[in-house]
Every structure is written in C-alpha cells, then in structure tokens.
Amino acid sequence: MPQSSLPPVAALVASRPGLARHRVPVLALAAASLLGGLAGGLARLGTGSPSPDGAAAGHGVLMTLGFLGTLIALERAVALRRAWGYLAPVLSGVGGLAIIAGVPAPWPPLLTAAAGAWLCGGYVVMWQRQQTLHITVEALGALAWWGCAMVWLTGTDLPGLAPWLAAYIVLTIAGERLELARVALLGRRYREAVLVWSALILAGPVLTIWWPSAGARVLGVGLLVLSAWLVRYDVARHTVRAHGLTRYMAACLLAGYVWLGVAAGMWIWHGSLTQGPAYDATLHAVFLGFAMSMVFGHAPVILPAVLRVRLPHHPRDYAVLVLLHVSLTLRIVGGDLAGLESLRAAGGILGVVALLVFVANSATSVYGARRATQDSGGSRPPQDTPQRAATAATKATTATTARATSTTSATPPQHQEEPR
C-alpha cells in the first residue's frame, strides 16, 4: 500500500490554528440538527413535549444526515485541506435547519443531495492523493448519502430511506476504523473480504428500489458480515484489556458492533421494514447502538483534531456509555420485542438524556481545556497537543495489539502501513 500523502488531521489542525474558530459555526449547525432530532424523537414517543414543525417527521434524517452527516463531512473537510471542502458540512447543516423549520420539498432533499455530491467530490480528490482501501470504503458511504438524497427527491418517505442512511453511516464508520485504528489487515483475502461486505452494504439499498425485501436482506447480510469481521479483526478486541482512554474507546466500539449485529439480524429475518416494533428496533440498533457508540468512542480523538483542544478522558464517560446502552436495552428488548410500551418510552427518554449528557460533558471538557490553556499564559494550546491526543491512542493500540499477538503466535505480525 502506498505511503499516505495526507498528513495526520491533528498535525494539520495544529499547524493552522486559525481555522479552528471557523469550524464552530458548522458544529453549531450539527448541534441544531441533534437538538431538533431529539425533540422530534420525544414527540414521536408520545411524551407531549414540544418540537419544531418538521422535527418529528424528519427525526431520522435529522439524526443521520443533519447531525452525524455534518460532523463526518466536517472531519473530512479538515483532512481534505481545501476551503471548498467545508461546503459539504455547511449544506448538510443548512439542510437540517430546513427540515426543522418545516421548509417544503424539494429544498431539504436538494440541500442534502448537494452536500452528498460535494462530499463525493472531496473523496475523488482524496483518492487521487492516496489510493487506499479506507478511502474506497468511505467514498462508497458518501455515494450512499447522495443516493439517499436522490431517492428522497422522488418523494420516498423515511422507511424507504432507512437502508440508504444505514449504508452511509456504516460504510463511513467502517472506513474510519480502517483508517484510524489500523484494523489488522493480514493479507489479500482479508482485503477482498472488505470489498465483499462493502459491495453488499451498498447493493442492498439499491435493490430496495425494485425489490424492498430482497434488498433489505442483502443489506442485512452485509452488515452481519461486517460486524463479525470487525469483532474478529479490529484491534479493539485487544485494546479493551488496556487502560484509560484506549480501553474506553474499545468498549464503545465492541458494544457498537454487537448492536450492528442485532440490526443485521432483524433485516435478514424480516426483510423490508416500514413500521412497527421490528422497524423501531432495527433503526435504533444501527443508528443509536452502533453509530452513537462510534461517536462516543471517537470523540476524544476527533474533537481535539477539529477544535484544536485536548478532550481529557474521565471515568464518568463510562456512566454515559452505560446509560446509552441501558436505554437501548429497555427500548428494544423490553419495549419493541417484549411489547411493553412503558419500557419503550422509558428507553427512548433515557436515550435522549444520554445524548444530551454526552454533548454537555464534551462541551464542558472543551471549555475547561480552553480555560486551562488561557490560565497557563498561552493564547492557544501547544501546537502538538491534538497530535498527542491522536497518537497516544495509536501507540497504546499498537503496543497492546503487539502484546496480545505475541501471546498467541510465535510468528511476528506482518509490517503494517503507518497510520495517517
């Protein structure tokens, strides 16, 4: 594999500190979609809580493209090192505001389609610089985003968009795992396996256009293969025995992989899902159980790179993680599967609380880091601070994986490409 020509995101941000402030408005757009999506989710639970005009109907798109999509596109814009790259997260963020405000079609899907197309263009530039497997997988995810928006433009409602949204989120996060955590690629057939599950995950939504149940089952098979592949080859299964931030990240990832397997099984068993308990369980397993676990786990590395501040790990982070998964268990197992509506509502409310506490905790940590830097006499954090945050986890991962490998095999592992 060719050596990466893209510098570490953390190093890039550290060397150009002036850009960090310009990212805050984009993060604010993502936060608006999150708050709108959570308000809409509470309204859909029948809690009677107030919500903006379009938040309840657009709950799913707000949480995926409006919130997660804006965050992911922002992180990719940082890596792209081009000012025009920031148009993708801005467009998706504005699209989220349009949904919240109840702006009629075709404006919300047009904005998200433009954001997806712009993101695809960014990946073309990245591919020209660096022909790697993780760029390929992430680019397929961006293509799913654009495909989702185009299907949305035809008037398809959220149940028809759900497979596309899942493909975008899952492929993007899987590509991030290949890039950031150095999944143990041991040979050609393992790379071929990556292409197989990537193709299945992208083919599933496409097939749903003509054969909804068949396409949903193809997507489910792809997700199941991916979840098993990640559990087997992601270094998280070794680093969960480490300490501190490295262990916390691994716990988030492994829990997310379990929920991804749950969603995969639901799609394989039921096929096309448009409403009812199975539909609710499947979507929240993949978008909350998997996607938000990945957000929790990667935030201590991604946020320092984007905002150029250290985000310290604290034991209370585990409490928020446990709260998230307890809420999902109540909602999916007690509510959707056992049919207890009170547990479903309780799980939904606890899920909202978990996400709000996570956001508040992250914001408090960022603010505290800024204050600590100012109190130390500097106008900004040391320029290598975000890089340390990113490389510390990588070094711990490498050391822990090496120790685990040495206990199971006398053959040294193959040399791996250095992470970006």
Coordinates of C-alpha atoms in Angstrom, one line a residue:
M1 CA 0.0 0.0 0.0
P2 CA 1.5 3.4 -0.9
Q3 CA 2.6 5.7 1.8
S4 CA -0.1 8.2 2.7
S5 CA 0.4 11.7 1.3
L6 CA -2.3 13.1 3.7
P7 CA -0.9 14.4 6.9
P8 CA -2.5 13.5 10.2
V9 CA -5.6 15.6 10.8
A10 CA -4.3 16.5 14.2
A11 CA -1.0 17.7 12.9
L12 CA -2.7 19.7 10.2
V13 CA -5.0 21.4 12.6
A14 CA -2.1 22.2 15.0
S15 CA -0.2 23.8 12.2
R16 CA -3.1 26.0 11.1
P17 CA -4.8 27.0 14.4
G18 CA -6.7 29.9 12.9
L19 CA -9.1 27.5 11.1
A20 CA -10.5 26.1 14.4
R21 CA -12.8 29.0 15.1
H22 CA -14.3 28.8 11.7
R23 CA -15.4 25.3 12.4
V24 CA -17.5 26.2 15.4
P25 CA -20.5 27.5 13.3
V26 CA -20.5 24.2 11.5
L27 CA -20.6 22.4 14.8
A28 CA -23.5 24.6 15.8
L29 CA -25.4 23.5 12.7
A30 CA -24.8 19.9 13.7
A31 CA -25.9 20.6 17.2
A32 CA -29.1 22.2 15.9
S33 CA -30.0 19.1 14.0
L34 CA -29.2 17.0 17.0
L35 CA -31.5 19.0 19.3
G36 CA -34.2 19.1 16.7
G37 CA -33.9 15.4 16.1
L38 CA -34.1 14.6 19.8
A39 CA -37.1 16.9 20.2
G40 CA -38.8 15.2 17.3
G41 CA -37.9 11.8 18.8
L42 CA -39.6 12.7 22.1
A43 CA -42.7 13.9 20.2
R44 CA -42.8 10.6 18.3
L45 CA -42.7 8.7 21.6
G46 CA -46.0 10.5 22.6
T47 CA -44.5 12.4 25.5
G48 CA -46.3 15.5 24.6
S49 CA -43.0 17.5 24.6
P50 CA -42.9 20.5 22.2
S51 CA -41.0 20.1 19.0
P52 CA -40.4 22.3 15.9
D53 CA -42.7 21.9 12.9
G54 CA -40.7 19.4 10.9
A55 CA -38.6 17.8 13.7
A56 CA -41.0 14.8 14.3
A57 CA -41.4 13.9 10.7
G58 CA -37.8 14.5 9.9
H59 CA -36.4 12.9 13.0
G60 CA -34.4 10.1 11.3
V61 CA -32.9 12.3 8.6
L62 CA -32.0 15.0 11.2
M63 CA -30.1 12.5 13.4
T64 CA -28.3 10.8 10.5
L65 CA -27.5 13.4 7.8
G66 CA -28.2 16.6 9.7
F67 CA -26.2 15.6 12.8
L68 CA -23.9 12.7 12.0
G69 CA -23.5 13.7 8.4
T70 CA -22.5 17.2 9.2
L71 CA -19.9 16.0 11.8
I72 CA -18.4 13.5 9.4
A73 CA -18.3 15.9 6.5
L74 CA -16.6 18.5 8.7
E75 CA -13.9 15.9 9.7
R76 CA -13.4 15.0 6.1
A77 CA -13.1 18.7 5.2
V78 CA -10.3 19.0 7.7
A79 CA -8.5 16.1 6.1
L80 CA -9.1 17.4 2.6
R81 CA -7.2 20.7 3.3
R82 CA -9.3 22.6 0.9
A83 CA -11.6 25.5 1.8
W84 CA -14.2 24.3 -0.7
G85 CA -14.5 21.1 1.3
Y86 CA -16.3 22.9 4.0
L87 CA -19.3 23.4 1.7
A88 CA -20.5 19.8 2.2
P89 CA -21.0 20.1 6.0
V90 CA -22.5 23.6 5.6
L91 CA -25.0 22.3 3.1
S92 CA -26.0 19.3 5.2
G93 CA -26.3 21.6 8.3
V94 CA -28.5 24.1 6.5
G95 CA -30.5 21.1 5.2
G96 CA -31.1 20.1 8.8
L97 CA -32.3 23.6 9.6
A98 CA -34.7 23.5 6.6
I99 CA -36.1 20.2 8.0
I100 CA -36.6 21.7 11.5
A101 CA -38.3 24.8 10.1
G102 CA -40.7 22.7 8.0
V103 CA -39.4 24.0 4.7
P104 CA -41.4 22.2 2.0
A105 CA -39.9 19.9 -0.6
P106 CA -37.8 19.9 -2.7
W107 CA -35.4 22.1 -0.6
P108 CA -34.4 19.8 2.2
P109 CA -33.6 16.9 -0.2
L110 CA -31.9 19.2 -2.6
L111 CA -29.6 20.6 0.0
T112 CA -28.7 17.1 1.3
A113 CA -28.2 15.9 -2.3
A114 CA -25.8 18.8 -2.9
A115 CA -24.0 18.0 0.3
G116 CA -23.6 14.4 -0.7
A117 CA -22.4 15.2 -4.2
W118 CA -19.9 17.7 -2.8
L119 CA -18.6 15.1 -0.3
C120 CA -18.2 12.6 -3.1
G121 CA -16.1 15.2 -4.9
G122 CA -13.9 15.5 -1.9
Y123 CA -13.3 11.8 -1.9
V124 CA -12.3 12.0 -5.5
V125 CA -9.5 14.4 -4.6
M126 CA -8.5 12.2 -1.6
W127 CA -8.4 9.2 -3.9
Q128 CA -6.1 11.0 -6.3
R129 CA -3.7 11.6 -3.4
Q130 CA -4.0 8.3 -1.7
Q131 CA -5.3 5.1 -3.3
T132 CA -6.2 3.2 -0.1
L133 CA -8.8 0.8 1.0
H134 CA -10.3 3.0 3.6
I135 CA -10.8 5.9 1.2
T136 CA -12.6 3.5 -1.1
V137 CA -15.0 2.3 1.6
E138 CA -15.7 5.9 2.8
A139 CA -16.3 7.0 -0.7
L140 CA -18.9 4.3 -1.1
G141 CA -20.5 5.6 2.0
A142 CA -20.7 9.1 0.5
L143 CA -22.2 7.7 -2.6
A144 CA -24.9 6.1 -0.4
W145 CA -25.6 9.6 1.1
W146 CA -26.1 11.0 -2.4
G147 CA -28.2 8.1 -3.4
C148 CA -30.4 8.5 -0.4
A149 CA -31.0 12.2 -1.2
M150 CA -31.8 11.4 -4.8
V151 CA -34.4 8.7 -3.7
W152 CA -35.8 11.3 -1.2
L153 CA -36.3 13.7 -4.1
T154 CA -38.7 11.2 -5.7
G155 CA -41.0 11.5 -2.6
T156 CA -39.9 8.4 -0.8
D157 CA -40.6 8.6 3.0
L158 CA -38.2 7.7 5.8
P159 CA -38.8 3.9 5.8
G160 CA -37.7 3.8 2.2
L161 CA -34.6 5.9 3.0
A162 CA -33.5 3.9 6.1
P163 CA -31.4 1.3 4.2
W164 CA -29.6 4.2 2.4
L165 CA -29.0 6.0 5.6
A166 CA -27.7 2.9 7.3
A167 CA -25.3 2.2 4.3
Y168 CA -23.9 5.7 4.5
I169 CA -23.3 5.6 8.3
V170 CA -22.0 2.1 8.4
L171 CA -19.6 2.4 5.4
T172 CA -18.3 5.7 6.6
I173 CA -17.6 4.4 10.1
A174 CA -16.1 1.2 8.8
G175 CA -13.8 3.2 6.6
E176 CA -12.8 5.3 9.6
R177 CA -11.9 2.2 11.6
L178 CA -9.7 1.0 8.7
E179 CA -8.0 4.4 8.8
L180 CA -7.8 5.4 12.4
A181 CA -7.5 2.1 14.3
R182 CA -5.4 0.2 11.8
V183 CA -7.7 -2.9 11.6
A184 CA -5.4 -5.9 11.3
L185 CA -5.3 -6.5 7.6
L186 CA -3.4 -9.7 7.3
G187 CA -3.4 -10.4 3.6
R188 CA -5.1 -10.2 0.3
R189 CA -8.1 -12.3 1.1
Y190 CA -8.9 -10.0 4.1
R191 CA -8.8 -7.0 1.8
E192 CA -11.1 -8.9 -0.6
A193 CA -13.5 -9.5 2.4
V194 CA -13.6 -5.7 2.9
L195 CA -14.7 -5.3 -0.7
V196 CA -17.3 -8.0 -0.4
W197 CA -19.1 -6.6 2.7
S198 CA -18.8 -3.0 1.2
A199 CA -20.5 -4.2 -2.0
L200 CA -23.3 -6.0 -0.2
I201 CA -24.0 -3.0 2.1
L202 CA -24.2 -0.6 -0.9
A203 CA -26.1 -3.1 -3.1
G204 CA -28.8 -3.6 -0.5
P205 CA -30.3 -0.1 -0.7
V206 CA -30.1 0.0 -4.5
L207 CA -32.0 -3.3 -4.7
T208 CA -34.7 -1.9 -2.4
I209 CA -35.8 0.4 -5.2
W210 CA -37.2 -2.6 -7.1
W211 CA -37.3 -5.5 -4.5
P212 CA -37.6 -4.0 -1.0
S213 CA -37.4 -7.2 1.0
A214 CA -34.6 -8.7 -1.1
G215 CA -32.6 -5.5 -0.8
A216 CA -33.1 -5.3 2.9
R217 CA -31.9 -8.8 3.4
V218 CA -28.8 -8.2 1.2
L219 CA -28.1 -5.2 3.4
G220 CA -28.6 -7.3 6.5
V221 CA -26.1 -9.9 5.3
G222 CA -23.6 -7.2 4.5
L223 CA -24.0 -5.7 8.0
L224 CA -23.7 -9.1 9.6
V225 CA -20.5 -10.0 7.8
L226 CA -19.1 -6.6 8.7
S227 CA -20.0 -6.9 12.4
A228 CA -18.3 -10.3 12.6
W229 CA -15.3 -9.1 10.6
L230 CA -14.8 -6.1 12.9
V231 CA -15.1 -8.2 16.0
R232 CA -12.5 -10.6 14.6
Y233 CA -10.0 -8.1 13.1
D234 CA -10.5 -4.7 14.8
V235 CA -7.8 -4.1 17.4
A236 CA -10.5 -3.1 19.9
R237 CA -10.8 -6.7 21.0
H238 CA -7.2 -6.5 22.2
T239 CA -7.2 -2.9 23.5
V240 CA -10.2 -3.5 25.7
R241 CA -7.7 -5.0 28.1
A242 CA -5.7 -1.8 28.2
H243 CA -6.3 1.2 30.4
G244 CA -7.7 4.7 30.3
L245 CA -8.9 6.2 27.0
T246 CA -7.7 3.3 25.0
R247 CA -9.9 0.9 26.9
Y248 CA -12.9 3.3 26.9
M249 CA -12.7 3.6 23.1
A250 CA -12.5 -0.2 22.7
A251 CA -15.5 -0.7 25.0
C252 CA -17.5 1.8 22.8
L253 CA -16.5 0.0 19.6
L254 CA -17.3 -3.5 20.8
A255 CA -20.7 -2.6 22.2
G256 CA -21.5 -0.9 18.9
Y257 CA -20.5 -4.0 16.9
V258 CA -23.0 -6.0 18.9
W259 CA -25.8 -3.7 18.1
L260 CA -24.8 -3.7 14.5
G261 CA -25.2 -7.5 14.5
V262 CA -28.7 -7.1 16.1
A263 CA -29.8 -4.7 13.3
A264 CA -28.4 -7.1 10.7
G265 CA -30.3 -10.0 12.1
M266 CA -33.5 -8.0 12.1
W267 CA -33.2 -7.1 8.5
I268 CA -32.3 -10.6 7.5
W269 CA -35.2 -12.1 9.4
H270 CA -37.9 -9.5 8.5
G271 CA -36.8 -8.1 5.1
S272 CA -38.4 -4.8 4.3
L273 CA -39.5 -2.9 7.4
T274 CA -41.7 0.2 7.3
Q275 CA -43.4 0.4 10.7
G276 CA -44.0 -1.4 13.9
P277 CA -41.7 -2.7 16.7
A278 CA -39.2 -4.5 14.5
Y279 CA -38.8 -1.4 12.4
D280 CA -38.2 0.7 15.6
A281 CA -35.8 -1.9 17.0
T282 CA -33.7 -2.2 13.8
L283 CA -33.3 1.5 13.2
H284 CA -32.3 2.3 16.8
A285 CA -29.9 -0.6 16.9
V286 CA -28.0 0.7 14.0
F287 CA -28.3 4.4 14.4
L288 CA -28.1 4.6 18.2
G289 CA -26.5 1.4 19.3
F290 CA -23.9 1.3 16.5
A291 CA -23.5 4.9 15.3
M292 CA -23.6 6.7 18.6
S293 CA -21.3 4.2 20.2
M294 CA -18.8 5.1 17.5
V295 CA -19.3 8.8 18.1
F296 CA -18.7 8.3 21.9
G297 CA -15.6 6.3 21.2
H298 CA -14.0 8.5 18.5
A299 CA -14.9 11.9 20.1
P300 CA -11.8 12.0 22.3
V301 CA -9.6 11.8 19.2
I302 CA -11.7 13.6 16.5
L303 CA -12.8 16.6 18.6
P304 CA -9.3 17.6 19.6
A305 CA -8.3 17.4 15.9
V306 CA -11.2 19.5 14.8
L307 CA -11.3 22.1 17.6
R308 CA -7.6 22.0 18.4
V309 CA -8.1 21.4 22.1
R310 CA -7.4 18.4 24.4
L311 CA -10.5 16.4 25.4
P312 CA -9.5 14.6 28.5
H313 CA -10.9 11.2 29.3
H314 CA -12.8 10.9 32.6
P315 CA -14.3 7.8 34.3
R316 CA -17.7 9.5 34.1
D317 CA -17.6 8.8 30.4
Y318 CA -18.4 5.2 31.2
A319 CA -21.5 6.2 33.0
V320 CA -22.8 8.0 29.9
L321 CA -21.9 5.0 27.8
V322 CA -23.7 2.6 30.1
L323 CA -26.8 4.9 30.2
L324 CA -26.9 4.8 26.4
H325 CA -26.9 1.0 26.2
V326 CA -29.3 0.6 29.1
S327 CA -31.7 2.9 27.3
L328 CA -31.4 0.8 24.1
T329 CA -31.9 -2.4 26.0
L330 CA -35.1 -1.1 27.6
R331 CA -36.4 0.2 24.3
I332 CA -35.5 -2.7 22.1
V333 CA -35.7 -5.7 24.3
G334 CA -38.3 -4.5 26.8
G335 CA -40.3 -2.3 24.5
D336 CA -40.1 -3.5 20.9
L337 CA -39.6 -7.2 21.5
A338 CA -41.5 -7.8 24.7
G339 CA -44.2 -5.3 23.8
L340 CA -44.1 -3.2 26.9
E341 CA -44.8 0.3 25.7
S342 CA -43.8 1.8 29.1
L343 CA -40.3 0.4 28.7
R344 CA -40.1 1.6 25.1
A345 CA -40.9 5.1 26.2
A346 CA -38.6 5.0 29.2
G347 CA -35.8 3.7 27.0
G348 CA -36.4 6.5 24.5
I349 CA -36.3 9.2 27.1
L350 CA -33.2 7.7 28.7
G351 CA -31.6 7.7 25.3
V352 CA -32.2 11.4 24.8
V353 CA -30.8 12.0 28.3
A354 CA -27.7 10.0 27.4
L355 CA -27.0 12.0 24.3
L356 CA -27.6 15.4 26.0
V357 CA -25.3 14.4 28.8
F358 CA -22.7 13.3 26.3
V359 CA -22.9 16.7 24.5
A360 CA -22.8 18.6 27.8
N361 CA -19.9 16.6 29.0
S362 CA -17.9 17.2 25.8
A363 CA -18.7 20.9 25.8
T364 CA -17.7 21.2 29.4
S365 CA -14.4 19.4 28.7
V366 CA -13.7 21.6 25.7
Y367 CA -14.4 24.8 27.7
G368 CA -12.3 23.6 30.6
A369 CA -9.4 22.8 28.2
R370 CA -9.7 26.3 26.7
R371 CA -9.7 27.9 30.2
A372 CA -6.7 25.8 31.3
T373 CA -4.8 26.9 28.3
Q374 CA -5.6 30.6 28.9
D375 CA -4.7 30.3 32.6
S376 CA -1.3 28.8 31.6
G377 CA -0.5 32.0 29.8
G378 CA -1.0 30.9 26.2
S379 CA -3.5 32.2 23.7
R380 CA -3.9 28.7 22.3
P381 CA -2.9 25.1 23.2
P382 CA 0.5 23.9 22.3
Q383 CA 0.6 23.1 18.6
D384 CA 1.3 19.4 19.2
T385 CA -1.5 18.9 21.7
P386 CA -4.1 17.5 19.3
Q387 CA -1.4 15.3 17.7
R388 CA -0.6 13.8 21.1
A389 CA -4.2 13.1 21.6
A390 CA -4.4 11.2 18.4
T391 CA -1.1 9.4 18.6
A392 CA -1.4 8.4 22.2
A393 CA -4.3 6.1 21.3
T394 CA -2.5 4.8 18.3
K395 CA 0.6 4.0 20.3
A396 CA -1.4 2.3 23.0
T397 CA -3.3 0.3 20.4
T398 CA -0.1 -0.8 18.7
A399 CA 1.6 -1.9 22.0
T400 CA -1.4 -3.7 23.3
T401 CA -2.0 -5.5 20.0
A402 CA 1.6 -6.5 19.8
R403 CA 1.5 -8.0 23.3
A404 CA -1.7 -9.8 22.5
T405 CA -0.3 -11.2 19.2
S406 CA 2.9 -12.4 20.9
T407 CA 0.9 -14.5 23.3
T408 CA -1.0 -16.3 20.6
S409 CA 1.6 -16.8 17.9
A410 CA 5.4 -17.1 17.6
T411 CA 5.3 -15.6 14.1
P412 CA 5.7 -11.8 14.1
P413 CA 2.9 -9.9 12.5
Q414 CA 3.4 -8.5 9.0
H415 CA 4.5 -5.0 8.8
Q416 CA 1.6 -2.6 8.5
E417 CA 1.4 0.8 6.9
E418 CA 1.8 3.6 9.4
P419 CA -1.5 5.4 10.2
R420 CA -2.1 8.7 8.6

